[in-house]
PDB file of C-alpha atoms in Angstrom:
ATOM      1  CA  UNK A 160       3.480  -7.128   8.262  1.00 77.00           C
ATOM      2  CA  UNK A 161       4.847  -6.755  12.005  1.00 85.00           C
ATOM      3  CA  UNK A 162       6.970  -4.672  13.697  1.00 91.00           C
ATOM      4  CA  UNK A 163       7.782  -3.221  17.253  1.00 95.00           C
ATOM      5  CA  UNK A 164       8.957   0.338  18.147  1.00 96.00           C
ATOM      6  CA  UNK A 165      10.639   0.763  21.587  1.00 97.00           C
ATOM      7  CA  UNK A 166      11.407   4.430  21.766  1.00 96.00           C
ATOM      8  CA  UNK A 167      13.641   5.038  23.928  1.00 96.00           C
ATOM      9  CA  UNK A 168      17.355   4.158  23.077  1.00 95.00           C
ATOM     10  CA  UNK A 169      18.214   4.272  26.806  1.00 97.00           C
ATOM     11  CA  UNK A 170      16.417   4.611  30.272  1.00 98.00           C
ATOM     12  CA  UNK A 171      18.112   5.800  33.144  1.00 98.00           C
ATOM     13  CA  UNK A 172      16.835   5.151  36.957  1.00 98.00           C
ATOM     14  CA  UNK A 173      18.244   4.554  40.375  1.00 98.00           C
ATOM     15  CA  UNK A 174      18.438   1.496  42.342  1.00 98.00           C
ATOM     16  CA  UNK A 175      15.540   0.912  44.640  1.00 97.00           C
ATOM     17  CA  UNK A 176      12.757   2.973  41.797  1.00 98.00           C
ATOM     18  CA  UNK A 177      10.374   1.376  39.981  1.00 97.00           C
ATOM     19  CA  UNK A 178      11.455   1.097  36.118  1.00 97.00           C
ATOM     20  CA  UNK A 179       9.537   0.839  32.623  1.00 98.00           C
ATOM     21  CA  UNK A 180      10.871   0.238  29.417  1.00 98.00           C
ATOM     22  CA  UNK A 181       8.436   0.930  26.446  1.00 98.00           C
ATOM     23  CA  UNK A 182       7.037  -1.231  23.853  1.00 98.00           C
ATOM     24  CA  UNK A 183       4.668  -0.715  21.235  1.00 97.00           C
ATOM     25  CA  UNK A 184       3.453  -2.871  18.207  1.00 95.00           C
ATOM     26  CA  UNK A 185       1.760  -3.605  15.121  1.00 92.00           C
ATOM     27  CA  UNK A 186       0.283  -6.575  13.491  1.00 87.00           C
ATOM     28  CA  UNK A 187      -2.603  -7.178  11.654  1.00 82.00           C
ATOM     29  CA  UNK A 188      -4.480  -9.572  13.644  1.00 81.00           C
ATOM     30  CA  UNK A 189      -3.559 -10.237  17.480  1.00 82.00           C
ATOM     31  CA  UNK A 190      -0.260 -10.686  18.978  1.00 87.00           C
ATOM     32  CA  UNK A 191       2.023 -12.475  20.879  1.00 91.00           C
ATOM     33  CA  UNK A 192       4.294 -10.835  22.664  1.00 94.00           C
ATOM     34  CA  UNK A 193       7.564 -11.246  24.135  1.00 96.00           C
ATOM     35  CA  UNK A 194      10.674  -9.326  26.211  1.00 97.00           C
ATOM     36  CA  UNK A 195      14.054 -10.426  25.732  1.00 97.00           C
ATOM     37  CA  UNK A 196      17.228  -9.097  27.813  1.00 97.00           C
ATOM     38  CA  UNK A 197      20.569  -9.291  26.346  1.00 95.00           C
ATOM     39  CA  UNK A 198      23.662  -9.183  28.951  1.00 92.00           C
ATOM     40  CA  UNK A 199      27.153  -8.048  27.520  1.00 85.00           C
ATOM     41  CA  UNK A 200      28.225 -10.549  25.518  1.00 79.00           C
ATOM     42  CA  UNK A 201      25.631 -13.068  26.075  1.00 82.00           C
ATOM     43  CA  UNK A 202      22.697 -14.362  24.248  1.00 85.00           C
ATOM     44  CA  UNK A 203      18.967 -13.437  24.581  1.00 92.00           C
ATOM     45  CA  UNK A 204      17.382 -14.590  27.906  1.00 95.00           C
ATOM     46  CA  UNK A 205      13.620 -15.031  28.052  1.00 95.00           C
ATOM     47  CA  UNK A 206      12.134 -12.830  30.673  1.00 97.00           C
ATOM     48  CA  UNK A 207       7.877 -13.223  29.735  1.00 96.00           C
ATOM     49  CA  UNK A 208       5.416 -13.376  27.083  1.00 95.00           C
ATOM     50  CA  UNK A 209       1.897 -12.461  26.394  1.00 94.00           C
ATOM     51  CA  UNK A 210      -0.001 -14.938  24.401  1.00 89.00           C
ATOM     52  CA  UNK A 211      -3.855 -14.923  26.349  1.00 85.00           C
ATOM     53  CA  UNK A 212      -5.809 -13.933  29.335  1.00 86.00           C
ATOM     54  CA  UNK A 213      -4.722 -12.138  31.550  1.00 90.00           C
ATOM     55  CA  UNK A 214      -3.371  -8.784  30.488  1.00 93.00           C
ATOM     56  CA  UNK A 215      -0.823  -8.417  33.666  1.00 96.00           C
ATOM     57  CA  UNK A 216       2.219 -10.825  32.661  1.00 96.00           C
ATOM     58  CA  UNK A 217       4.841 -11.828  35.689  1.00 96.00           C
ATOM     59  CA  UNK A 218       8.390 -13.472  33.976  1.00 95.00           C
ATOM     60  CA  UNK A 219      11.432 -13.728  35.904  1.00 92.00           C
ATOM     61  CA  UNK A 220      13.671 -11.661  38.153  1.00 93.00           C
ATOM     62  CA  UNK A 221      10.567  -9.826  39.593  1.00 95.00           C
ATOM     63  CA  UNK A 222       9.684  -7.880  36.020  1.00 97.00           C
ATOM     64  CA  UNK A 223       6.104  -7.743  34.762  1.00 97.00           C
ATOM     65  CA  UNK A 224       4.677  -6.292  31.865  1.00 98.00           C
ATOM     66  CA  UNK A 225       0.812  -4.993  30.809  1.00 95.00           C
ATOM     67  CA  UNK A 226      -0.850  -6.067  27.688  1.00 96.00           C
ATOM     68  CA  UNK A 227      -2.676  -2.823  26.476  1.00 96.00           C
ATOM     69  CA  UNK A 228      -4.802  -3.751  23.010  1.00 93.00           C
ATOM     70  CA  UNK A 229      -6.428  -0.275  22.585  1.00 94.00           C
ATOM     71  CA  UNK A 230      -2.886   1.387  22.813  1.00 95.00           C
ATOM     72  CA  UNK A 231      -1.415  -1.890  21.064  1.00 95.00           C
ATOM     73  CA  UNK A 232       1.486  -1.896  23.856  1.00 97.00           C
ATOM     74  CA  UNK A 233       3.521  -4.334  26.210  1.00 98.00           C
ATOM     75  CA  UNK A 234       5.189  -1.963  28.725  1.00 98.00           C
ATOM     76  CA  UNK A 235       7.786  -3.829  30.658  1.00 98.00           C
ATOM     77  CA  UNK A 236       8.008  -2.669  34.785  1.00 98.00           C
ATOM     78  CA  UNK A 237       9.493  -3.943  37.604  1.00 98.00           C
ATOM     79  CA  UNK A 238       8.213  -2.293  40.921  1.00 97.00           C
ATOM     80  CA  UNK A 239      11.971  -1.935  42.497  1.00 97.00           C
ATOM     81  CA  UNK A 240      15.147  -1.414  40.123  1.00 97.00           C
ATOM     82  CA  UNK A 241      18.444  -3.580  40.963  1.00 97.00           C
ATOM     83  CA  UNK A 242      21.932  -2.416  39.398  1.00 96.00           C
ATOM     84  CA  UNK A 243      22.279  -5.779  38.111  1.00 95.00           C
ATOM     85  CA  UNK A 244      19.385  -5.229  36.065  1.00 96.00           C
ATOM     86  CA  UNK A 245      21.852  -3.005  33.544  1.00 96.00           C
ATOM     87  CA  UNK A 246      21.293  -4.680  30.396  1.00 96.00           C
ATOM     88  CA  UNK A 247      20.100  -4.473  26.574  1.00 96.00           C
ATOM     89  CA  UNK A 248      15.919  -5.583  26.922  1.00 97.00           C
ATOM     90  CA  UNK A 249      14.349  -6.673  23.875  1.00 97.00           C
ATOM     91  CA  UNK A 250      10.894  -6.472  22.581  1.00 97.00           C
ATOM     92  CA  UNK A 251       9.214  -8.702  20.305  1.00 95.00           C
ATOM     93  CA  UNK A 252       6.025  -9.757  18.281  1.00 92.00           C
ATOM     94  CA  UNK A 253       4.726 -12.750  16.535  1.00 85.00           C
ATOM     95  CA  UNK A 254       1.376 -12.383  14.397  1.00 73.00           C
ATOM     96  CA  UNK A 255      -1.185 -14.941  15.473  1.00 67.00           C
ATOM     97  CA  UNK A 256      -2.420 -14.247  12.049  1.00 63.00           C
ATOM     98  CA  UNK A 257       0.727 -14.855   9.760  1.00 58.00           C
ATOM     99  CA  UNK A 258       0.970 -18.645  10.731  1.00 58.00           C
ATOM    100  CA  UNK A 259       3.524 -18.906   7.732  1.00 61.00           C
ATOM    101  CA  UNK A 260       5.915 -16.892  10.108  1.00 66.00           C
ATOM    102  CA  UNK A 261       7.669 -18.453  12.735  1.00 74.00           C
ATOM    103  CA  UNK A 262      10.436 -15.758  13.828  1.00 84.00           C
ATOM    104  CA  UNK A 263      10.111 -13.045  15.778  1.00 90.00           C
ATOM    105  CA  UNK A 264      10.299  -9.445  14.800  1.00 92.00           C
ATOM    106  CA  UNK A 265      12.523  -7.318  16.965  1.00 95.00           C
ATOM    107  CA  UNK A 266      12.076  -3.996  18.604  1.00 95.00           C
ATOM    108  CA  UNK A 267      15.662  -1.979  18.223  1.00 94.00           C
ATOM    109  CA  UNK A 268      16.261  -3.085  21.963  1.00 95.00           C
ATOM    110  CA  UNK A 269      16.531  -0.207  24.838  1.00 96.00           C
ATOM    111  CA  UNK A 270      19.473   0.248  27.092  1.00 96.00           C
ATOM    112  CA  UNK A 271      18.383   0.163  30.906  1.00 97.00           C
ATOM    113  CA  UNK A 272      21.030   1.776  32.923  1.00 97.00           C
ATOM    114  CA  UNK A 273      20.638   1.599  37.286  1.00 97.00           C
ATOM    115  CA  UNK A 274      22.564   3.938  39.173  1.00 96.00           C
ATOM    116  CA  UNK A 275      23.249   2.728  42.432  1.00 95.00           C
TER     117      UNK A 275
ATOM    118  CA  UNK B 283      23.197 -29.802  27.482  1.00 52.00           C
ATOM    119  CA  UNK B 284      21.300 -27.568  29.422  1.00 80.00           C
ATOM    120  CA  UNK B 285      21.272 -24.178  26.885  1.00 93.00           C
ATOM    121  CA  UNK B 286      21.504 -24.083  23.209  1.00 96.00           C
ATOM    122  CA  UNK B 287      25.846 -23.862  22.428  1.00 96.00           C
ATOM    123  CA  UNK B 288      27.163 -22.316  19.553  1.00 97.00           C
ATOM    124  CA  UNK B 289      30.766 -22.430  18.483  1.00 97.00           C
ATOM    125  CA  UNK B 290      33.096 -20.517  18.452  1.00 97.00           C
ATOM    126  CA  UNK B 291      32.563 -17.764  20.301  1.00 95.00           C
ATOM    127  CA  UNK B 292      34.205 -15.491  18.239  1.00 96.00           C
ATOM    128  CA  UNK B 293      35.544 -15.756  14.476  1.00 97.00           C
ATOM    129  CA  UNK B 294      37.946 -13.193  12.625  1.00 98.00           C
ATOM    130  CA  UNK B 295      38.076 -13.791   8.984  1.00 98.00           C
ATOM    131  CA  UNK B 296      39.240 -12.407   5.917  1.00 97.00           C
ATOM    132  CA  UNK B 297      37.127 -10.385   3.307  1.00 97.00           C
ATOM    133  CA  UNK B 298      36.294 -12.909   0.569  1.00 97.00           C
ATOM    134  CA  UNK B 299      37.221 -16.413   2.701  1.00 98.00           C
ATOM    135  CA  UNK B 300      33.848 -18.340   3.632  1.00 98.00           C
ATOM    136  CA  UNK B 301      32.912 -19.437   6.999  1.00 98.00           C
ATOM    137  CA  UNK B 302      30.995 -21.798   8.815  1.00 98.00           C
ATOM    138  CA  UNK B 303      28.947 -21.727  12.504  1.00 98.00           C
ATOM    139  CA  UNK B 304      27.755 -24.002  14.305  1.00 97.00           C
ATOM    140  CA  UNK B 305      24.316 -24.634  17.070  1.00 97.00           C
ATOM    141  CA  UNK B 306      23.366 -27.187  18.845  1.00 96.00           C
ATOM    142  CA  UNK B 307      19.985 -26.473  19.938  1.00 95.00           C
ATOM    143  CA  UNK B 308      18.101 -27.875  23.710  1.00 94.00           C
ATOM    144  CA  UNK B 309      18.073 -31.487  23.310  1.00 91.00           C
ATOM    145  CA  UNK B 310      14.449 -32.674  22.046  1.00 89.00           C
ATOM    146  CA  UNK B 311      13.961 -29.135  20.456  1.00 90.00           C
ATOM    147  CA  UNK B 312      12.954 -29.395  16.743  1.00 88.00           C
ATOM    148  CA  UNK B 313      12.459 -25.915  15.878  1.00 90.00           C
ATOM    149  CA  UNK B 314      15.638 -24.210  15.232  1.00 94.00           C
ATOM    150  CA  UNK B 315      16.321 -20.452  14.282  1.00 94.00           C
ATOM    151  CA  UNK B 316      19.314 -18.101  13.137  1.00 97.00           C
ATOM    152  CA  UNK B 317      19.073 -14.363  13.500  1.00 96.00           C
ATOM    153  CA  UNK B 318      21.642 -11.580  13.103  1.00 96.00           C
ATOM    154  CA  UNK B 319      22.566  -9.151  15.265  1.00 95.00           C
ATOM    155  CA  UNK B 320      24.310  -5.960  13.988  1.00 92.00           C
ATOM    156  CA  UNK B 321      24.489  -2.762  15.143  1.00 81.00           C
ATOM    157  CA  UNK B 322      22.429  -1.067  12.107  1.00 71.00           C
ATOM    158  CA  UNK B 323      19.845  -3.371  11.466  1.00 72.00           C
ATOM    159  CA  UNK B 324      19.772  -4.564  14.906  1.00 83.00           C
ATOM    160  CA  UNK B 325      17.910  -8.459  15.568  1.00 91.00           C
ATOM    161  CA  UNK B 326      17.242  -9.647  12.101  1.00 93.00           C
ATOM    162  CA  UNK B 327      15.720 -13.576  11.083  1.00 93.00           C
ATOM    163  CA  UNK B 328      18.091 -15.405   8.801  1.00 95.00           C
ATOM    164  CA  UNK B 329      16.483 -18.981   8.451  1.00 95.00           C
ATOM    165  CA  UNK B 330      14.014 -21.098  10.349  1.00 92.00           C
ATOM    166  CA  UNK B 331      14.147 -24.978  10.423  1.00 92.00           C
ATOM    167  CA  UNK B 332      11.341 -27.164  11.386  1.00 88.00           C
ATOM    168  CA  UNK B 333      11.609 -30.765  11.483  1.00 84.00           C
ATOM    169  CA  UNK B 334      11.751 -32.484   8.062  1.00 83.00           C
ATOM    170  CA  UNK B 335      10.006 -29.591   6.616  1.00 85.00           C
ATOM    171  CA  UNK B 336      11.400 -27.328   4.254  1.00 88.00           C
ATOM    172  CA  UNK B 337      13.220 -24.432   5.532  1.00 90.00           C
ATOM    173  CA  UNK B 338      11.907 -21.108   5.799  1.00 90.00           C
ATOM    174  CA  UNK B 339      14.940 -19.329   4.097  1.00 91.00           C
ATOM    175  CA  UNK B 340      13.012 -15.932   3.809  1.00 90.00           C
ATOM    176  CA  UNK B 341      15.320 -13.878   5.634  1.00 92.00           C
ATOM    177  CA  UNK B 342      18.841 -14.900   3.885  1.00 95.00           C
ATOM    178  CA  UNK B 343      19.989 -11.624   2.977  1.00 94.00           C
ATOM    179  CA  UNK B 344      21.781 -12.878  -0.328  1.00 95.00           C
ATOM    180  CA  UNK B 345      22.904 -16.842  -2.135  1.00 96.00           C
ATOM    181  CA  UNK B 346      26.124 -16.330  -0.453  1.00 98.00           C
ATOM    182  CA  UNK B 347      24.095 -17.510   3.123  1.00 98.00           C
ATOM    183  CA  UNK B 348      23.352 -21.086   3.386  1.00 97.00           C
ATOM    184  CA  UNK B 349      21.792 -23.312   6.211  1.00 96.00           C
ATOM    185  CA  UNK B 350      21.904 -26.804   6.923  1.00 95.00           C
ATOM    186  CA  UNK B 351      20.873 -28.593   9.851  1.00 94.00           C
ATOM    187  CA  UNK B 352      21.393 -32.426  10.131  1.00 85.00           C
ATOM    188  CA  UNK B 353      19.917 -35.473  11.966  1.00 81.00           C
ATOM    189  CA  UNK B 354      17.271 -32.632  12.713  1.00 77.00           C
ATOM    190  CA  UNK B 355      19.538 -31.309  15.548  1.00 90.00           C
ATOM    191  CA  UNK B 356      22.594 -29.701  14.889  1.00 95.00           C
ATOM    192  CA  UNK B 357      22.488 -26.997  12.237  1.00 97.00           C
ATOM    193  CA  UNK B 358      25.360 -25.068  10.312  1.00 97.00           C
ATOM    194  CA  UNK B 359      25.321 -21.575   8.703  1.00 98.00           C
ATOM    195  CA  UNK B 360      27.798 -20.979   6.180  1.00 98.00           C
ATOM    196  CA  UNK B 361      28.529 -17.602   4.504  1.00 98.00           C
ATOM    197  CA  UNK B 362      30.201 -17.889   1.597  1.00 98.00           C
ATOM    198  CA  UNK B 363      32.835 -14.691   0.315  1.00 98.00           C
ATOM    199  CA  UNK B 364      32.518 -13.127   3.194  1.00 98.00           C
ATOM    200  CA  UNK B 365      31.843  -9.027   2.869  1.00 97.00           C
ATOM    201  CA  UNK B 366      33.018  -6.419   5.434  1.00 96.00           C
ATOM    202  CA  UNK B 367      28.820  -5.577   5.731  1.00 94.00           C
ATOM    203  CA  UNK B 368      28.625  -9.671   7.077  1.00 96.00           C
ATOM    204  CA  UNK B 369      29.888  -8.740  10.643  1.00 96.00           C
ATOM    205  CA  UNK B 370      27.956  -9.066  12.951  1.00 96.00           C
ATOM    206  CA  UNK B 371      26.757 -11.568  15.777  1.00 95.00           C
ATOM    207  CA  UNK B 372      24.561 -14.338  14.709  1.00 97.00           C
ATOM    208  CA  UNK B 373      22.573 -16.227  17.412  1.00 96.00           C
ATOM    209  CA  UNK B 374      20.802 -19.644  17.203  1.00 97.00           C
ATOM    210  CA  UNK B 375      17.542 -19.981  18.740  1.00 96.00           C
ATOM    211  CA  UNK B 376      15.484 -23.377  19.809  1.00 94.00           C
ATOM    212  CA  UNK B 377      11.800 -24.146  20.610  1.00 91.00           C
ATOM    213  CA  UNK B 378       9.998 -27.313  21.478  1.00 88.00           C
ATOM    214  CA  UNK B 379       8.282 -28.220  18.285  1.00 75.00           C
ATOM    215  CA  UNK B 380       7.873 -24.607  16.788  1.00 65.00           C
ATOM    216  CA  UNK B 381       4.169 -25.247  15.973  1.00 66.00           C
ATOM    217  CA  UNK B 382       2.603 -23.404  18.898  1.00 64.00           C
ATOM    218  CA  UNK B 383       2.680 -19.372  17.924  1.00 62.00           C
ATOM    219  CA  UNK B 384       3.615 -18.565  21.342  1.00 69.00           C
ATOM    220  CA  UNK B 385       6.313 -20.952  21.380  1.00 85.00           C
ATOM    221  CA  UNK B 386       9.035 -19.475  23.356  1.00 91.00           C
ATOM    222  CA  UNK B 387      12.456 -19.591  21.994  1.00 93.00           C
ATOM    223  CA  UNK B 388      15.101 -19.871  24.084  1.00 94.00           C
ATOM    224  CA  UNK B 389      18.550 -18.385  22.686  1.00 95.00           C
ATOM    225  CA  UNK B 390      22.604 -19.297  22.535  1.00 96.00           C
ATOM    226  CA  UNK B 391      25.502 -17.360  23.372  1.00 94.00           C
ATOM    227  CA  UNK B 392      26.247 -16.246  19.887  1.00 95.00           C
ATOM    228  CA  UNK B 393      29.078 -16.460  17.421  1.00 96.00           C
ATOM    229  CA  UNK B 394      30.645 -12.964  16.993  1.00 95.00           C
ATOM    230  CA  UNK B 395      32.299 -12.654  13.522  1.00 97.00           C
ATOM    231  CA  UNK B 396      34.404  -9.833  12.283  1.00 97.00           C
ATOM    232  CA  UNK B 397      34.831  -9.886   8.125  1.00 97.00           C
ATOM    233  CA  UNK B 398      38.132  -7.804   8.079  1.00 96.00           C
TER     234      UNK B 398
END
């Protein structure tokens, strides 16, 4: 089975700072890896995604995220926060091993607040 | 179009009436996904649909959810009986051919329902 823990419900940081939101996972053979964000009212956008090689990611809108096996996370960062960067970000996981699985499995999505 | 479209936006219904939503996934996109959103359970797979393969139906949460999709584009989830526990917002997803694992896939706007 796989699932994804982001543990913190919301993360708080002024405009201008550098930001992470957390992600760890499980699976039982290697992952790939995904962030979501989720603007009020809207669907999921696609930000990045780990599937191979290189364990520094770059997605859209300037955010990056680090593939860490030994600590089995996907950190999402972005060096310089923007207030329109408030939204819901999603985490997610797909078993490379469970090829009879298609979806993803969802982290419980963390709240990214920027004060200006 | 440009984006996978759901309709409508938003439903209200009646405890016990069924209901039908709709997606139209990214044109030349043959992998096609439902999930739930709800504010216990958070991002939960419903059904995946892969070309003329059979459906992976493994996340229907009881016989009163049903999926079609036709012409292997446009696909329909009906909930039958509708329960108070059914609101929620359910989301359509698309990928190119849903055969690669690290397939991204890319995510409507959402149909909000309320079961009242």
């Amino acid at each position: 089975a796989q699932s994804v823990a982001q543990p913190e419900d919301q993360v708080n940081v002024a405009e201008g700072n550098p930001l992470t939101v957390k992600c760890t996972y499980s699976v039982s053979g290697n992952p790939y890896l995904f962030w979501y964000v989720q603007y009020p009212n809207r669907g999921l956008q696609f930000l990045l995604k780990y599937i191979t090689g290189d364990n520094l990611v770059k997605g859209s809108y300037g955010f990056e995220a680090e593939f860490n096996k030994s600590q089995t996370s996907f950190h999402l960062k972005k060096p310089s926060a923007l207030v329109s960067d408030s939204a819901l970000y999603f985490c997610a996981v797909r078993d490379i091993v469970d090829t009879g699985r298609r979806a993803l499995t969802f982290g419980s999505g963390t709240r990214l607040q920027v004060q200006p | 179009g440009a984006g996978v479209s759901q309709s409508p936006s938003n439903k209200v219904t009646e405890k016990g009436k069924d209901v039908e939503l709709r997606c139209d996934p990214i044109s030349g996109h043959t992998a096609l996904y439902w999930y739930r959103q709800s504010l216990g359970q958070g991002l939960e797979f419903l059904i995946y649909f892969q070309g003329n393969s059979a459906p992976d139906k493994s996340g229907l949460p009881s016989d009163r959810f049903s999926a079609e999709r036709t012409g292997g584009s446009v696909s329909t989830l009906t909930i039958q009986r509708t329960q108070q526990e059914d609101s929620a917002v359910y989301l359509c997803a698309s990928s190119l051919n849903g055969v690669g694992q690290g397939e991204t896939q890319y995510f409507g706007p959402g149909t909000r329902l309320l079961v009242l």
